[in-house]
Amino acid sequence: MRARATDARRAAVLGSPIAHSLSPVLHRAAYEALGLGGWTYDRFEVDEEALPGFVEQLGPEWAGLSLTMPLKRAVIPLLDEISETAASVDAVNTLVFTEDGRRVGDNTDIPGMVAALREHGVEQVDSAAILGAGATASSALAALSRVCTGEIVAYVRSAARAAEMRQWGERLDVEVRIADWTEAAGALRFPLVVATTPAGTTDALAASVPERPATLFDVLYEPWPTELAARWSMFGGAVVSGLDLLVHQAVLQVEQMTGLAPAPLQAMRKAGEHALASRTDPRHRTDNAR
């Protein structure tokens, strides 16, 4: 499918909670830059129980869906086809409806991570560390399998999380060494550190940033910067943000849903930055801030 400016097509992001998703901001900015005046992109609060009914009632005007938690795994039984990338981590964040009505699932988080790293000059590293072992960590591990040629160490809080990361490593054919979270300060000396933890979790590590840090990829974008990212930048290290990831994965979604490439990366990034500024600075706040 190749989008036309006169098409009246729909897309949306689903999840729970979803009220503060930036996806509508990014996708609408892309449609405007591409001249797709007939395209709309909305967001809907949908949980796992409601997902099958929501998808079943969609009409032929729907081009695709973006999926966030807790739907990335729940959507898989509803698909006709799933990409190798998505299958490798049992997570789908992109559903595209083909012209013949098929539902095709993909994961743009993984290539989005790789693209965000490359934009910041990280093509290949000989070792890397992952902070955390939650849902995002599996995608980070898959992304690192494409850029890291040597050891990957995951710093985790529990034996259960350690077992999960070992399982993901085996599934992705990546050797993962597990370290306890109490040793997480040691992660900061790796050439690439990927922080996948919730807000506030890495704050205590900020005091341990080395004098010459390499590259930090912090998947958070709000609040930003995190204490770790701020300290990292102050010491001259390179920082890749969660907004970088969000924009790059959205670029790939826009290209898949519209059939138009390249998607307008810079226009989407600018829209995302403005939306985040509107949330944090009352002088820029609007009713449409997301």
mmCIF file of C-alpha atoms in Angstrom:
data_model
loop_
_atom_site.group_PDB
_atom_site.id
_atom_site.type_symbol
_atom_site.label_atom_id
_atom_site.label_comp_id
_atom_site.label_asym_id
_atom_site.label_seq_id
_atom_site.Cartn_x
_atom_site.Cartn_y
_atom_site.Cartn_z
ATOM 1 C CA MET A 1 0.000 0.000 0.000
ATOM 2 C CA ARG A 2 1.195 3.472 -0.881
ATOM 3 C CA ALA A 3 -0.622 6.354 0.799
ATOM 4 C CA ARG A 4 -2.177 9.185 -1.175
ATOM 5 C CA ALA A 5 -2.988 12.647 0.130
ATOM 6 C CA THR A 6 -6.674 12.076 -0.646
ATOM 7 C CA ASP A 7 -6.876 8.800 1.306
ATOM 8 C CA ALA A 8 -9.113 8.815 4.363
ATOM 9 C CA ARG A 9 -7.225 6.342 6.521
ATOM 10 C CA ARG A 10 -7.046 5.768 10.240
ATOM 11 C CA ALA A 11 -4.402 4.617 12.696
ATOM 12 C CA ALA A 12 -4.072 4.737 16.473
ATOM 13 C CA VAL A 13 -2.074 3.720 19.510
ATOM 14 C CA LEU A 14 -3.631 1.299 22.006
ATOM 15 C CA GLY A 15 -2.610 0.529 25.559
ATOM 16 C CA SER A 16 -3.401 0.951 29.218
ATOM 17 C CA PRO A 17 -2.609 3.503 30.499
ATOM 18 C CA ILE A 18 -2.429 5.536 27.297
ATOM 19 C CA ALA A 19 -3.358 9.128 28.205
ATOM 20 C CA HIS A 20 0.196 10.469 28.006
ATOM 21 C CA SER A 21 1.376 8.641 24.908
ATOM 22 C CA LEU A 22 3.435 10.787 22.534
ATOM 23 C CA SER A 23 2.615 8.574 19.549
ATOM 24 C CA PRO A 24 -0.267 10.760 18.283
ATOM 25 C CA VAL A 25 2.037 13.787 18.294
ATOM 26 C CA LEU A 26 4.701 11.989 16.282
ATOM 27 C CA HIS A 27 2.428 10.295 13.743
ATOM 28 C CA ARG A 28 0.310 13.389 13.123
ATOM 29 C CA ALA A 29 3.470 15.405 12.528
ATOM 30 C CA ALA A 30 4.530 12.793 9.981
ATOM 31 C CA TYR A 31 1.173 12.917 8.188
ATOM 32 C CA GLU A 32 1.349 16.696 7.984
ATOM 33 C CA ALA A 33 4.904 16.648 6.609
ATOM 34 C CA LEU A 34 3.962 13.961 4.086
ATOM 35 C CA GLY A 35 0.878 15.842 2.946
ATOM 36 C CA LEU A 36 -1.523 13.124 4.093
ATOM 37 C CA GLY A 37 -4.421 15.409 4.917
ATOM 38 C CA GLY A 38 -6.952 12.592 4.998
ATOM 39 C CA TRP A 39 -5.086 10.517 7.592
ATOM 40 C CA THR A 40 -5.923 10.551 11.303
ATOM 41 C CA TYR A 41 -4.145 9.042 14.306
ATOM 42 C CA ASP A 42 -5.845 8.625 17.675
ATOM 43 C CA ARG A 43 -5.273 6.854 20.970
ATOM 44 C CA PHE A 44 -7.530 4.442 22.823
ATOM 45 C CA GLU A 45 -7.459 3.024 26.323
ATOM 46 C CA VAL A 46 -7.568 -0.708 25.636
ATOM 47 C CA ASP A 47 -6.527 -3.526 27.974
ATOM 48 C CA GLU A 48 -5.821 -7.177 27.214
ATOM 49 C CA GLU A 49 -9.411 -8.251 27.724
ATOM 50 C CA ALA A 50 -10.827 -5.613 25.383
ATOM 51 C CA LEU A 51 -8.202 -5.980 22.640
ATOM 52 C CA PRO A 52 -9.779 -8.813 20.559
ATOM 53 C CA GLY A 53 -13.145 -7.041 20.356
ATOM 54 C CA PHE A 54 -11.513 -3.735 19.468
ATOM 55 C CA VAL A 55 -9.502 -5.227 16.611
ATOM 56 C CA GLU A 56 -12.430 -7.252 15.253
ATOM 57 C CA GLN A 57 -14.658 -4.190 14.808
ATOM 58 C CA LEU A 58 -12.139 -2.169 12.779
ATOM 59 C CA GLY A 59 -13.167 -1.394 9.213
ATOM 60 C CA PRO A 60 -11.219 -1.264 5.930
ATOM 61 C CA GLU A 61 -10.265 2.374 6.515
ATOM 62 C CA TRP A 62 -7.765 1.280 9.172
ATOM 63 C CA ALA A 63 -4.111 1.237 8.118
ATOM 64 C CA GLY A 64 -2.495 0.143 11.350
ATOM 65 C CA LEU A 65 -2.101 0.210 15.105
ATOM 66 C CA SER A 66 0.719 1.039 17.480
ATOM 67 C CA LEU A 67 0.688 -1.141 20.583
ATOM 68 C CA THR A 68 2.118 -0.395 23.984
ATOM 69 C CA MET A 69 1.888 -2.178 27.320
ATOM 70 C CA PRO A 70 0.180 -4.457 28.166
ATOM 71 C CA LEU A 71 -0.757 -5.406 24.594
ATOM 72 C CA LYS A 72 2.559 -6.270 22.921
ATOM 73 C CA ARG A 73 2.188 -9.970 23.666
ATOM 74 C CA ALA A 74 -1.598 -10.124 23.900
ATOM 75 C CA VAL A 75 -1.996 -9.120 20.237
ATOM 76 C CA ILE A 76 0.007 -12.053 18.860
ATOM 77 C CA PRO A 77 -2.898 -14.582 18.746
ATOM 78 C CA LEU A 78 -4.903 -12.074 16.685
ATOM 79 C CA LEU A 79 -2.317 -11.880 13.885
ATOM 80 C CA ASP A 80 -2.137 -13.618 10.522
ATOM 81 C CA GLU A 81 1.606 -13.059 10.284
ATOM 82 C CA ILE A 82 4.417 -11.974 12.576
ATOM 83 C CA SER A 83 7.899 -10.795 11.632
ATOM 84 C CA GLU A 84 11.015 -12.644 12.753
ATOM 85 C CA THR A 85 12.062 -9.621 14.778
ATOM 86 C CA ALA A 86 8.809 -9.560 16.745
ATOM 87 C CA ALA A 87 8.756 -13.336 17.177
ATOM 88 C CA SER A 88 12.290 -13.293 18.586
ATOM 89 C CA VAL A 89 11.105 -11.400 21.684
ATOM 90 C CA ASP A 90 7.397 -12.323 21.713
ATOM 91 C CA ALA A 91 6.501 -8.642 21.445
ATOM 92 C CA VAL A 92 4.573 -6.778 18.737
ATOM 93 C CA ASN A 93 4.338 -3.011 18.852
ATOM 94 C CA THR A 94 3.128 -2.516 15.262
ATOM 95 C CA LEU A 95 0.079 -4.012 13.548
ATOM 96 C CA VAL A 96 -0.375 -3.252 9.852
ATOM 97 C CA PHE A 97 -3.561 -4.091 7.968
ATOM 98 C CA THR A 98 -2.754 -5.152 4.415
ATOM 99 C CA GLU A 99 -4.928 -4.379 1.398
ATOM 100 C CA ASP A 100 -6.279 -7.941 1.439
ATOM 101 C CA GLY A 101 -7.244 -7.652 5.106
ATOM 102 C CA ARG A 102 -4.390 -9.558 6.703
ATOM 103 C CA ARG A 103 -3.030 -8.509 10.077
ATOM 104 C CA VAL A 104 0.765 -8.341 10.110
ATOM 105 C CA GLY A 105 2.679 -7.793 13.335
ATOM 106 C CA ASP A 106 6.170 -6.356 13.707
ATOM 107 C CA ASN A 107 8.467 -4.947 16.385
ATOM 108 C CA THR A 108 10.006 -1.580 15.515
ATOM 109 C CA ASP A 109 11.475 -1.070 18.996
ATOM 110 C CA ILE A 110 14.477 -3.267 18.203
ATOM 111 C CA PRO A 111 15.529 -1.651 14.900
ATOM 112 C CA GLY A 112 14.523 1.683 16.439
ATOM 113 C CA MET A 113 17.095 1.170 19.194
ATOM 114 C CA VAL A 114 19.749 0.272 16.647
ATOM 115 C CA ALA A 115 18.912 3.327 14.513
ATOM 116 C CA ALA A 116 19.007 5.630 17.553
ATOM 117 C CA LEU A 117 22.442 4.311 18.498
ATOM 118 C CA ARG A 118 23.754 4.714 14.968
ATOM 119 C CA GLU A 119 22.463 8.279 14.827
ATOM 120 C CA HIS A 120 24.726 8.957 17.815
ATOM 121 C CA GLY A 121 27.721 7.281 16.171
ATOM 122 C CA VAL A 122 27.469 3.880 17.864
ATOM 123 C CA GLU A 123 27.854 1.326 15.101
ATOM 124 C CA GLN A 124 29.606 -1.419 17.055
ATOM 125 C CA VAL A 125 30.929 -2.025 20.577
ATOM 126 C CA ASP A 126 32.944 -4.883 22.040
ATOM 127 C CA SER A 127 30.907 -5.101 25.266
ATOM 128 C CA ALA A 128 27.755 -3.633 26.798
ATOM 129 C CA ALA A 129 25.715 -3.555 29.981
ATOM 130 C CA ILE A 130 21.957 -3.611 30.531
ATOM 131 C CA LEU A 131 20.467 -2.097 33.673
ATOM 132 C CA GLY A 132 17.262 -3.945 34.496
ATOM 133 C CA ALA A 133 15.502 -7.056 33.252
ATOM 134 C CA GLY A 134 11.917 -6.019 32.569
ATOM 135 C CA ALA A 135 9.942 -6.049 29.346
ATOM 136 C CA THR A 136 12.175 -3.492 27.623
ATOM 137 C CA ALA A 137 15.336 -5.411 28.499
ATOM 138 C CA SER A 138 14.539 -8.226 26.074
ATOM 139 C CA SER A 139 14.251 -5.736 23.197
ATOM 140 C CA ALA A 140 17.483 -4.094 24.360
ATOM 141 C CA LEU A 141 19.188 -7.473 24.342
ATOM 142 C CA ALA A 142 17.937 -8.138 20.815
ATOM 143 C CA ALA A 143 19.200 -4.726 19.689
ATOM 144 C CA LEU A 144 22.581 -5.299 21.333
ATOM 145 C CA SER A 145 22.903 -8.590 19.479
ATOM 146 C CA ARG A 146 23.179 -6.439 16.338
ATOM 147 C CA VAL A 147 25.790 -3.982 17.613
ATOM 148 C CA CYS A 148 27.775 -5.753 20.358
ATOM 149 C CA THR A 149 30.494 -8.211 19.356
ATOM 150 C CA GLY A 150 31.439 -9.343 22.866
ATOM 151 C CA GLU A 151 30.177 -9.662 26.420
ATOM 152 C CA ILE A 152 26.771 -8.390 27.507
ATOM 153 C CA VAL A 153 26.186 -8.091 31.260
ATOM 154 C CA ALA A 154 22.689 -7.668 32.718
ATOM 155 C CA TYR A 155 22.356 -6.158 36.179
ATOM 156 C CA VAL A 156 19.228 -7.491 37.874
ATOM 157 C CA ARG A 157 17.501 -7.435 41.252
ATOM 158 C CA SER A 158 16.208 -10.996 41.640
ATOM 159 C CA ALA A 159 16.889 -14.614 40.776
ATOM 160 C CA ALA A 160 13.659 -14.714 38.776
ATOM 161 C CA ARG A 161 14.768 -11.780 36.624
ATOM 162 C CA ALA A 162 18.173 -13.380 36.194
ATOM 163 C CA ALA A 163 16.552 -16.561 34.909
ATOM 164 C CA GLU A 164 14.425 -14.576 32.469
ATOM 165 C CA MET A 165 17.449 -12.788 31.034
ATOM 166 C CA ARG A 166 19.335 -16.072 30.638
ATOM 167 C CA GLN A 167 16.334 -17.487 28.770
ATOM 168 C CA TRP A 168 16.197 -14.477 26.469
ATOM 169 C CA GLY A 169 19.905 -14.798 25.834
ATOM 170 C CA GLU A 170 19.505 -18.437 24.837
ATOM 171 C CA ARG A 171 16.561 -17.634 22.618
ATOM 172 C CA LEU A 172 18.403 -14.782 20.892
ATOM 173 C CA ASP A 173 21.648 -16.774 20.758
ATOM 174 C CA VAL A 174 23.389 -14.101 22.823
ATOM 175 C CA GLU A 175 25.707 -14.860 25.716
ATOM 176 C CA VAL A 176 24.538 -12.906 28.755
ATOM 177 C CA ARG A 177 26.373 -12.696 32.057
ATOM 178 C CA ILE A 178 24.190 -11.909 35.038
ATOM 179 C CA ALA A 179 25.298 -9.552 37.806
ATOM 180 C CA ASP A 180 23.485 -8.453 40.946
ATOM 181 C CA TRP A 181 22.002 -4.965 41.083
ATOM 182 C CA THR A 182 24.240 -4.150 44.040
ATOM 183 C CA GLU A 183 27.121 -4.162 41.548
ATOM 184 C CA ALA A 184 25.357 -1.880 39.041
ATOM 185 C CA ALA A 185 27.870 0.948 39.449
ATOM 186 C CA GLY A 186 30.311 -1.275 37.580
ATOM 187 C CA ALA A 187 28.053 -1.153 34.531
ATOM 188 C CA LEU A 188 28.871 2.508 34.020
ATOM 189 C CA ARG A 189 32.388 1.708 32.803
ATOM 190 C CA PHE A 190 31.208 -0.287 29.802
ATOM 191 C CA PRO A 191 31.473 1.304 26.326
ATOM 192 C CA LEU A 192 27.674 1.119 26.082
ATOM 193 C CA VAL A 193 25.156 1.138 28.931
ATOM 194 C CA VAL A 194 21.437 0.605 28.277
ATOM 195 C CA ALA A 195 19.183 1.647 31.153
ATOM 196 C CA THR A 196 15.769 -0.026 30.883
ATOM 197 C CA THR A 197 14.471 0.631 34.397
ATOM 198 C CA PRO A 198 11.521 2.768 35.578
ATOM 199 C CA ALA A 199 11.923 6.419 36.556
ATOM 200 C CA GLY A 200 14.050 6.949 39.635
ATOM 201 C CA THR A 201 15.626 3.496 39.668
ATOM 202 C CA THR A 202 19.060 4.616 38.459
ATOM 203 C CA ASP A 203 19.193 7.917 40.360
ATOM 204 C CA ALA A 204 21.496 6.468 43.016
ATOM 205 C CA LEU A 205 23.991 5.475 40.312
ATOM 206 C CA ALA A 206 24.543 9.064 39.169
ATOM 207 C CA ALA A 207 27.262 9.601 41.781
ATOM 208 C CA SER A 208 29.212 6.664 40.305
ATOM 209 C CA VAL A 209 29.519 7.979 36.735
ATOM 210 C CA PRO A 210 33.213 7.718 35.760
ATOM 211 C CA GLU A 211 35.262 10.735 34.718
ATOM 212 C CA ARG A 212 35.240 9.694 31.060
ATOM 213 C CA PRO A 213 31.977 7.859 30.390
ATOM 214 C CA ALA A 214 31.285 6.381 26.956
ATOM 215 C CA THR A 215 27.649 6.032 25.787
ATOM 216 C CA LEU A 216 24.453 5.818 27.844
ATOM 217 C CA PHE A 217 21.152 4.797 26.262
ATOM 218 C CA ASP A 218 18.421 5.655 28.761
ATOM 219 C CA VAL A 219 15.045 4.500 27.431
ATOM 220 C CA LEU A 220 13.116 7.030 29.547
ATOM 221 C CA TYR A 221 11.963 10.320 28.039
ATOM 222 C CA GLU A 222 9.842 11.716 30.850
ATOM 223 C CA PRO A 223 11.041 13.058 33.206
ATOM 224 C CA TRP A 224 14.124 14.096 31.266
ATOM 225 C CA PRO A 225 16.955 14.212 31.796
ATOM 226 C CA THR A 226 17.179 11.503 34.421
ATOM 227 C CA GLU A 227 19.731 12.128 37.138
ATOM 228 C CA LEU A 228 21.982 9.516 35.568
ATOM 229 C CA ALA A 229 21.699 11.065 32.089
ATOM 230 C CA ALA A 230 22.333 14.579 33.431
ATOM 231 C CA ARG A 231 25.460 13.474 35.278
ATOM 232 C CA TRP A 232 26.611 11.473 32.247
ATOM 233 C CA SER A 233 26.329 14.522 29.998
ATOM 234 C CA MET A 234 28.080 16.731 32.550
ATOM 235 C CA PHE A 235 31.090 14.414 32.371
ATOM 236 C CA GLY A 236 31.108 14.571 28.571
ATOM 237 C CA GLY A 237 29.568 11.207 27.786
ATOM 238 C CA ALA A 238 27.223 10.579 24.862
ATOM 239 C CA VAL A 239 23.562 10.148 25.791
ATOM 240 C CA VAL A 240 20.827 8.522 23.708
ATOM 241 C CA SER A 241 17.382 9.265 25.111
ATOM 242 C CA GLY A 242 14.050 7.531 25.203
ATOM 243 C CA LEU A 243 12.733 10.197 22.842
ATOM 244 C CA ASP A 244 15.376 9.146 20.318
ATOM 245 C CA LEU A 245 14.031 5.601 20.576
ATOM 246 C CA LEU A 246 10.401 6.698 20.427
ATOM 247 C CA VAL A 247 10.983 8.767 17.292
ATOM 248 C CA HIS A 248 12.988 6.116 15.456
ATOM 249 C CA GLN A 249 10.510 3.323 16.171
ATOM 250 C CA ALA A 250 7.649 5.643 15.122
ATOM 251 C CA VAL A 251 9.466 6.464 11.870
ATOM 252 C CA LEU A 252 9.437 2.773 10.985
ATOM 253 C CA GLN A 253 5.762 2.485 11.928
ATOM 254 C CA VAL A 254 4.815 5.419 9.698
ATOM 255 C CA GLU A 255 6.718 3.900 6.785
ATOM 256 C CA GLN A 256 5.001 0.540 7.216
ATOM 257 C CA MET A 257 1.510 1.954 7.648
ATOM 258 C CA THR A 258 1.677 4.518 4.825
ATOM 259 C CA GLY A 259 4.052 2.815 2.413
ATOM 260 C CA LEU A 260 5.985 6.096 2.151
ATOM 261 C CA ALA A 261 9.691 6.297 2.927
ATOM 262 C CA PRO A 262 11.627 7.939 4.332
ATOM 263 C CA ALA A 263 9.347 9.196 7.083
ATOM 264 C CA PRO A 264 10.083 12.786 8.219
ATOM 265 C CA LEU A 265 12.363 12.054 11.181
ATOM 266 C CA GLN A 266 13.233 15.643 12.029
ATOM 267 C CA ALA A 267 9.637 16.884 11.878
ATOM 268 C CA MET A 268 8.575 14.068 14.174
ATOM 269 C CA ARG A 269 11.418 14.735 16.605
ATOM 270 C CA LYS A 270 10.632 18.458 16.719
ATOM 271 C CA ALA A 271 6.965 17.707 17.459
ATOM 272 C CA GLY A 272 7.949 15.331 20.254
ATOM 273 C CA GLU A 273 10.331 17.841 21.809
ATOM 274 C CA HIS A 274 7.681 20.547 21.729
ATOM 275 C CA ALA A 275 5.100 18.260 23.333
ATOM 276 C CA LEU A 276 7.482 17.331 26.158
ATOM 277 C CA ALA A 277 8.348 21.001 26.712
ATOM 278 C CA SER A 278 4.628 21.766 26.945
ATOM 279 C CA ARG A 279 4.305 19.256 29.764
ATOM 280 C CA THR A 280 7.163 20.602 31.846
ATOM 281 C CA ASP A 281 7.050 24.369 31.181
ATOM 282 C CA PRO A 282 3.748 26.143 31.993
ATOM 283 C CA ARG A 283 4.627 28.850 29.475
ATOM 284 C CA HIS A 284 4.352 26.262 26.696
ATOM 285 C CA ARG A 285 1.524 24.120 28.077
ATOM 286 C CA THR A 286 -1.528 23.615 25.868
ATOM 287 C CA ASP A 287 -4.673 21.522 26.180
ATOM 288 C CA ASN A 288 -3.318 19.247 23.464
ATOM 289 C CA ALA A 289 -0.017 18.477 25.192
ATOM 290 C CA ARG A 290 0.614 14.731 25.308
#
